[in-house]
Amino acid sequence: MDSETRRILMEMKEDIGSIKTDINNIKKQNDEIEKQGDKINELEKIVALHTSHFKFLWWSVVGIVSFLFVDIIAPFVVEWLSK
């Protein structure tokens, strides 16, 4: 083999080595992404369990605000407008 062929073969070997390294890095990233997906699924399950609590809290706040408006604020507004 002449030196030019040897040089080309060495470059190809280095390229193959870097490609293998890139493939390993991509596999690691995919594994990390899958782990994050599992964590997100767990969080979604937790949120789904508490959705009814949030709905109850929301409607409680709406009820309190409605009560305050109808029983306290509205009479003042009606009295003010009647003057």
Tab-separated table of N, CA, C and O in Angstrom:
chain	number	residue	atom	x	y	z
A	1	MET	N	0.845	-1.183	0.000
A	1	MET	CA	0.000	0.000	0.000
A	1	MET	C	0.884	1.238	0.000
A	1	MET	O	1.874	1.304	0.712
A	2	ASP	N	0.439	2.175	-0.747
A	2	ASP	CA	1.198	3.419	-0.757
A	2	ASP	C	0.691	4.339	0.351
A	2	ASP	O	-0.310	4.069	1.012
A	3	SER	N	1.374	5.411	0.562
A	3	SER	CA	1.067	6.307	1.684
A	3	SER	C	-0.277	7.010	1.509
A	3	SER	O	-0.971	7.286	2.497
A	4	GLU	N	-0.663	7.296	0.279
A	4	GLU	CA	-1.948	7.961	0.025
A	4	GLU	C	-3.111	7.052	0.413
A	4	GLU	O	-4.063	7.484	1.067
A	5	THR	N	-3.039	5.796	0.045
A	5	THR	CA	-4.078	4.831	0.400
A	5	THR	C	-4.136	4.641	1.904
A	5	THR	O	-5.227	4.592	2.504
A	6	ARG	N	-2.978	4.563	2.529
A	6	ARG	CA	-2.917	4.411	3.980
A	6	ARG	C	-3.543	5.623	4.677
A	6	ARG	O	-4.278	5.482	5.657
A	7	ARG	N	-3.266	6.808	4.162
A	7	ARG	CA	-3.828	8.028	4.743
A	7	ARG	C	-5.344	8.036	4.609
A	7	ARG	O	-6.067	8.360	5.558
A	8	ILE	N	-5.847	7.649	3.435
A	8	ILE	CA	-7.292	7.603	3.220
A	8	ILE	C	-7.937	6.598	4.161
A	8	ILE	O	-8.983	6.865	4.766
A	9	LEU	N	-7.319	5.430	4.328
A	9	LEU	CA	-7.860	4.415	5.231
A	9	LEU	C	-7.861	4.905	6.685
A	9	LEU	O	-8.813	4.646	7.428
A	10	MET	N	-6.852	5.618	7.084
A	10	MET	CA	-6.793	6.160	8.442
A	10	MET	C	-7.893	7.211	8.655
A	10	MET	O	-8.525	7.254	9.711
A	11	GLU	N	-8.118	8.054	7.653
A	11	GLU	CA	-9.190	9.049	7.746
A	11	GLU	C	-10.555	8.366	7.846
A	11	GLU	O	-11.409	8.783	8.633
A	12	MET	N	-10.741	7.308	7.062
A	12	MET	CA	-11.998	6.572	7.110
A	12	MET	C	-12.188	5.926	8.484
A	12	MET	O	-13.300	5.931	9.030
A	13	LYS	N	-11.110	5.413	9.050
A	13	LYS	CA	-11.190	4.800	10.372
A	13	LYS	C	-11.571	5.846	11.417
A	13	LYS	O	-12.403	5.584	12.298
A	14	GLU	N	-10.986	7.029	11.328
A	14	GLU	CA	-11.328	8.103	12.262
A	14	GLU	C	-12.793	8.529	12.088
A	14	GLU	O	-13.501	8.777	13.070
A	15	ASP	N	-13.248	8.613	10.831
A	15	ASP	CA	-14.635	8.986	10.572
A	15	ASP	C	-15.596	7.950	11.150
A	15	ASP	O	-16.621	8.300	11.762
A	16	ILE	N	-15.258	6.674	10.989
A	16	ILE	CA	-16.112	5.613	11.539
A	16	ILE	C	-16.144	5.699	13.060
A	16	ILE	O	-17.194	5.545	13.680
A	17	GLY	N	-14.993	5.983	13.670
A	17	GLY	CA	-14.941	6.134	15.123
A	17	GLY	C	-15.806	7.284	15.599
A	17	GLY	O	-16.528	7.163	16.593
A	18	SER	N	-15.765	8.419	14.898
A	18	SER	CA	-16.582	9.567	15.301
A	18	SER	C	-18.067	9.295	15.069
A	18	SER	O	-18.917	9.720	15.855
A	19	ILE	N	-18.378	8.537	14.023
A	19	ILE	CA	-19.778	8.183	13.772
A	19	ILE	C	-20.289	7.278	14.888
A	19	ILE	O	-21.408	7.448	15.380
A	20	LYS	N	-19.482	6.323	15.323
A	20	LYS	CA	-19.880	5.445	16.426
A	20	LYS	C	-20.106	6.257	17.706
A	20	LYS	O	-21.063	6.013	18.443
A	21	THR	N	-19.228	7.227	17.944
A	21	THR	CA	-19.389	8.085	19.117
A	21	THR	C	-20.686	8.883	19.019
A	21	THR	O	-21.422	9.006	20.001
A	22	ASP	N	-20.977	9.417	17.832
A	22	ASP	CA	-22.216	10.171	17.631
A	22	ASP	C	-23.440	9.281	17.860
A	22	ASP	O	-24.418	9.707	18.489
A	23	ILE	N	-23.392	8.052	17.376
A	23	ILE	CA	-24.505	7.127	17.562
A	23	ILE	C	-24.712	6.838	19.038
A	23	ILE	O	-25.847	6.831	19.535
A	24	ASN	N	-23.635	6.631	19.778
A	24	ASN	CA	-23.751	6.382	21.220
A	24	ASN	C	-24.341	7.594	21.942
A	24	ASN	O	-25.167	7.445	22.851
A	25	ASN	N	-23.906	8.797	21.545
A	25	ASN	CA	-24.454	10.009	22.159
A	25	ASN	C	-25.947	10.151	21.876
A	25	ASN	O	-26.723	10.530	22.760
A	26	ILE	N	-26.355	9.822	20.658
A	26	ILE	CA	-27.770	9.899	20.301
A	26	ILE	C	-28.577	8.889	21.111
A	26	ILE	O	-29.670	9.190	21.590
A	27	LYS	N	-28.036	7.680	21.305
A	27	LYS	CA	-28.729	6.671	22.108
A	27	LYS	C	-28.894	7.151	23.546
A	27	LYS	O	-29.965	6.973	24.145
A	28	LYS	N	-27.854	7.769	24.110
A	28	LYS	CA	-27.944	8.306	25.470
A	28	LYS	C	-29.012	9.389	25.555
A	28	LYS	O	-29.795	9.441	26.505
A	29	GLN	N	-29.043	10.289	24.569
A	29	GLN	CA	-30.039	11.353	24.558
A	29	GLN	C	-31.445	10.785	24.453
A	29	GLN	O	-32.371	11.261	25.122
A	30	ASN	N	-31.617	9.750	23.618
A	30	ASN	CA	-32.934	9.116	23.494
A	30	ASN	C	-33.367	8.496	24.812
A	30	ASN	O	-34.540	8.586	25.192
A	31	ASP	N	-32.438	7.856	25.515
A	31	ASP	CA	-32.766	7.272	26.815
A	31	ASP	C	-33.190	8.356	27.806
A	31	ASP	O	-34.158	8.173	28.557
A	32	GLU	N	-32.482	9.484	27.816
A	32	GLU	CA	-32.841	10.586	28.708
A	32	GLU	C	-34.211	11.155	28.355
A	32	GLU	O	-35.008	11.471	29.249
A	33	ILE	N	-34.499	11.267	27.078
A	33	ILE	CA	-35.798	11.779	26.641
A	33	ILE	C	-36.906	10.823	27.067
A	33	ILE	O	-37.977	11.260	27.509
A	34	GLU	N	-36.672	9.519	26.949
A	34	GLU	CA	-37.674	8.543	27.380
A	34	GLU	C	-37.914	8.638	28.881
A	34	GLU	O	-39.057	8.540	29.340
A	35	LYS	N	-36.851	8.844	29.659
A	35	LYS	CA	-37.008	9.007	31.100
A	35	LYS	C	-37.833	10.251	31.416
A	35	LYS	O	-38.684	10.239	32.301
A	36	GLN	N	-37.580	11.343	30.694
A	36	GLN	CA	-38.353	12.568	30.898
A	36	GLN	C	-39.809	12.347	30.521
A	36	GLN	O	-40.719	12.857	31.183
A	37	GLY	N	-40.058	11.561	29.458
A	37	GLY	CA	-41.423	11.248	29.063
A	37	GLY	C	-42.146	10.481	30.156
A	37	GLY	O	-43.323	10.716	30.429
A	38	ASP	N	-41.429	9.547	30.808
A	38	ASP	CA	-42.034	8.801	31.915
A	38	ASP	C	-42.374	9.731	33.074
A	38	ASP	O	-43.441	9.602	33.693
A	39	LYS	N	-41.480	10.675	33.361
A	39	LYS	CA	-41.746	11.631	34.441
A	39	LYS	C	-42.958	12.500	34.109
A	39	LYS	O	-43.785	12.777	34.973
A	40	ILE	N	-43.063	12.917	32.858
A	40	ILE	CA	-44.202	13.739	32.440
A	40	ILE	C	-45.497	12.940	32.563
A	40	ILE	O	-46.514	13.470	33.018
A	41	ASN	N	-45.458	11.664	32.199
A	41	ASN	CA	-46.655	10.828	32.338
A	41	ASN	C	-47.078	10.713	33.797
A	41	ASN	O	-48.267	10.760	34.109
A	42	GLU	N	-46.113	10.559	34.697
A	42	GLU	CA	-46.432	10.494	36.124
A	42	GLU	C	-47.068	11.795	36.602
A	42	GLU	O	-48.050	11.780	37.354
A	43	LEU	N	-46.514	12.933	36.166
A	43	LEU	CA	-47.074	14.229	36.555
A	43	LEU	C	-48.492	14.406	36.012
A	43	LEU	O	-49.358	14.957	36.688
A	44	GLU	N	-48.725	13.945	34.782
A	44	GLU	CA	-50.067	14.048	34.211
A	44	GLU	C	-51.063	13.233	35.021
A	44	GLU	O	-52.204	13.652	35.216
A	45	LYS	N	-50.640	12.066	35.496
A	45	LYS	CA	-51.528	11.246	36.327
A	45	LYS	C	-51.849	11.962	37.634
A	45	LYS	O	-52.994	11.962	38.091
A	46	ILE	N	-50.843	12.589	38.237
A	46	ILE	CA	-51.069	13.324	39.490
A	46	ILE	C	-52.021	14.489	39.267
A	46	ILE	O	-52.941	14.719	40.053
A	47	VAL	N	-51.822	15.220	38.180
A	47	VAL	CA	-52.703	16.354	37.880
A	47	VAL	C	-54.124	15.861	37.619
A	47	VAL	O	-55.093	16.480	38.062
A	48	ALA	N	-54.255	14.745	36.931
A	48	ALA	CA	-55.583	14.201	36.657
A	48	ALA	C	-56.294	13.837	37.959
A	48	ALA	O	-57.506	14.013	38.071
A	49	LEU	N	-55.537	13.337	38.937
A	49	LEU	CA	-56.145	13.003	40.224
A	49	LEU	C	-56.660	14.248	40.936
A	49	LEU	O	-57.666	14.200	41.644
A	50	HIS	N	-55.972	15.369	40.760
A	50	HIS	CA	-56.321	16.586	41.488
A	50	HIS	C	-57.202	17.537	40.694
A	50	HIS	O	-57.542	18.611	41.191
A	51	THR	N	-57.561	17.168	39.486
A	51	THR	CA	-58.383	18.044	38.659
A	51	THR	C	-59.719	18.339	39.340
A	51	THR	O	-60.196	19.475	39.322
A	52	SER	N	-60.322	17.336	39.945
A	52	SER	CA	-61.608	17.557	40.607
A	52	SER	C	-61.460	18.532	41.770
A	52	SER	O	-62.354	19.335	42.034
A	53	HIS	N	-60.312	18.502	42.462
A	53	HIS	CA	-60.080	19.448	43.547
A	53	HIS	C	-60.008	20.878	43.022
A	53	HIS	O	-60.539	21.810	43.628
A	54	PHE	N	-59.322	21.035	41.893
A	54	PHE	CA	-59.211	22.367	41.308
A	54	PHE	C	-60.576	22.869	40.847
A	54	PHE	O	-60.895	24.047	41.000
A	55	LYS	N	-61.388	21.975	40.284
A	55	LYS	CA	-62.724	22.377	39.866
A	55	LYS	C	-63.552	22.802	41.073
A	55	LYS	O	-64.263	23.806	41.025
A	56	PHE	N	-63.469	22.033	42.165
A	56	PHE	CA	-64.202	22.380	43.380
A	56	PHE	C	-63.740	23.734	43.918
A	56	PHE	O	-64.552	24.583	44.283
A	57	LEU	N	-62.422	23.935	43.933
A	57	LEU	CA	-61.878	25.212	44.398
A	57	LEU	C	-62.364	26.358	43.513
A	57	LEU	O	-62.769	27.414	44.013
A	58	TRP	N	-62.322	26.168	42.199
A	58	TRP	CA	-62.764	27.207	41.259
A	58	TRP	C	-64.224	27.571	41.494
A	58	TRP	O	-64.579	28.742	41.595
A	59	TRP	N	-65.112	26.570	41.584
A	59	TRP	CA	-66.528	26.854	41.745
A	59	TRP	C	-66.818	27.430	43.127
A	59	TRP	O	-67.758	28.213	43.288
A	60	SER	N	-66.015	27.068	44.112
A	60	SER	CA	-66.179	27.685	45.437
A	60	SER	C	-65.860	29.169	45.371
A	60	SER	O	-66.591	30.000	45.927
A	61	VAL	N	-64.783	29.512	44.698
A	61	VAL	CA	-64.408	30.930	44.554
A	61	VAL	C	-65.474	31.670	43.757
A	61	VAL	O	-65.859	32.793	44.114
A	62	VAL	N	-65.972	31.063	42.692
A	62	VAL	CA	-67.029	31.699	41.897
A	62	VAL	C	-68.265	31.923	42.756
A	62	VAL	O	-68.899	32.987	42.699
A	63	GLY	N	-68.625	30.940	43.579
A	63	GLY	CA	-69.788	31.085	44.459
A	63	GLY	C	-69.605	32.197	45.470
A	63	GLY	O	-70.528	32.992	45.704
A	64	ILE	N	-68.426	32.279	46.063
A	64	ILE	CA	-68.159	33.328	47.059
A	64	ILE	C	-68.210	34.701	46.413
A	64	ILE	O	-68.819	35.640	46.952
A	65	VAL	N	-67.603	34.838	45.261
A	65	VAL	CA	-67.609	36.128	44.568
A	65	VAL	C	-69.033	36.501	44.160
A	65	VAL	O	-69.447	37.668	44.293
A	66	SER	N	-69.790	35.526	43.678
A	66	SER	CA	-71.182	35.807	43.308
A	66	SER	C	-71.980	36.253	44.527
A	66	SER	O	-72.772	37.199	44.454
A	67	PHE	N	-71.806	35.553	45.636
A	67	PHE	CA	-72.496	35.922	46.869
A	67	PHE	C	-72.132	37.340	47.299
A	67	PHE	O	-72.996	38.129	47.653
A	68	LEU	N	-70.832	37.653	47.250
A	68	LEU	CA	-70.400	39.003	47.644
A	68	LEU	C	-71.023	40.055	46.737
A	68	LEU	O	-71.447	41.114	47.210
A	69	PHE	N	-71.075	39.779	45.460
A	69	PHE	CA	-71.627	40.768	44.542
A	69	PHE	C	-73.122	40.943	44.764
A	69	PHE	O	-73.624	42.068	44.870
A	70	VAL	N	-73.849	39.827	44.831
A	70	VAL	CA	-75.308	39.908	44.924
A	70	VAL	C	-75.754	40.481	46.264
A	70	VAL	O	-76.661	41.315	46.316
A	71	ASP	N	-75.138	40.048	47.349
A	71	ASP	CA	-75.627	40.449	48.672
A	71	ASP	C	-74.984	41.705	49.230
A	71	ASP	O	-75.552	42.339	50.105
A	72	ILE	N	-73.823	42.075	48.782
A	72	ILE	CA	-73.131	43.219	49.389
A	72	ILE	C	-72.940	44.361	48.399
A	72	ILE	O	-73.326	45.505	48.670
A	73	ILE	N	-72.386	44.075	47.267
A	73	ILE	CA	-72.032	45.148	46.340
A	73	ILE	C	-73.246	45.641	45.561
A	73	ILE	O	-73.422	46.847	45.373
A	74	ALA	N	-74.092	44.717	45.102
A	74	ALA	CA	-75.241	45.114	44.288
A	74	ALA	C	-76.168	46.094	45.000
A	74	ALA	O	-76.606	47.080	44.382
A	75	PRO	N	-76.507	45.904	46.282
A	75	PRO	CA	-77.365	46.910	46.933
A	75	PRO	C	-76.752	48.307	46.957
A	75	PRO	O	-77.469	49.304	46.796
A	76	PHE	N	-75.448	48.394	47.148
A	76	PHE	CA	-74.793	49.702	47.125
A	76	PHE	C	-74.877	50.323	45.735
A	76	PHE	O	-75.094	51.525	45.583
A	77	VAL	N	-74.709	49.511	44.715
A	77	VAL	CA	-74.789	50.020	43.344
A	77	VAL	C	-76.201	50.477	43.037
A	77	VAL	O	-76.409	51.550	42.455
A	78	VAL	N	-77.194	49.695	43.441
A	78	VAL	CA	-78.581	50.085	43.210
A	78	VAL	C	-78.906	51.377	43.952
A	78	VAL	O	-79.555	52.292	43.407
A	79	GLU	N	-78.455	51.502	45.179
A	79	GLU	CA	-78.707	52.727	45.958
A	79	GLU	C	-78.026	53.921	45.330
A	79	GLU	O	-78.597	55.000	45.230
A	80	TRP	N	-76.810	53.723	44.866
A	80	TRP	CA	-76.067	54.813	44.221
A	80	TRP	C	-76.744	55.239	42.926
A	80	TRP	O	-76.837	56.423	42.632
A	81	LEU	N	-77.218	54.269	42.131
A	81	LEU	CA	-77.863	54.595	40.869
A	81	LEU	C	-79.233	55.245	41.089
A	81	LEU	O	-79.701	56.013	40.247
A	82	SER	N	-79.904	54.940	42.201
A	82	SER	CA	-81.229	55.497	42.435
A	82	SER	C	-81.188	56.961	42.899
A	82	SER	O	-82.208	57.616	42.954
A	83	LYS	N	-80.034	57.466	43.233
A	83	LYS	CA	-79.923	58.854	43.694
A	83	LYS	C	-79.971	59.838	42.548
A	83	LYS	O	-79.700	59.741	41.483
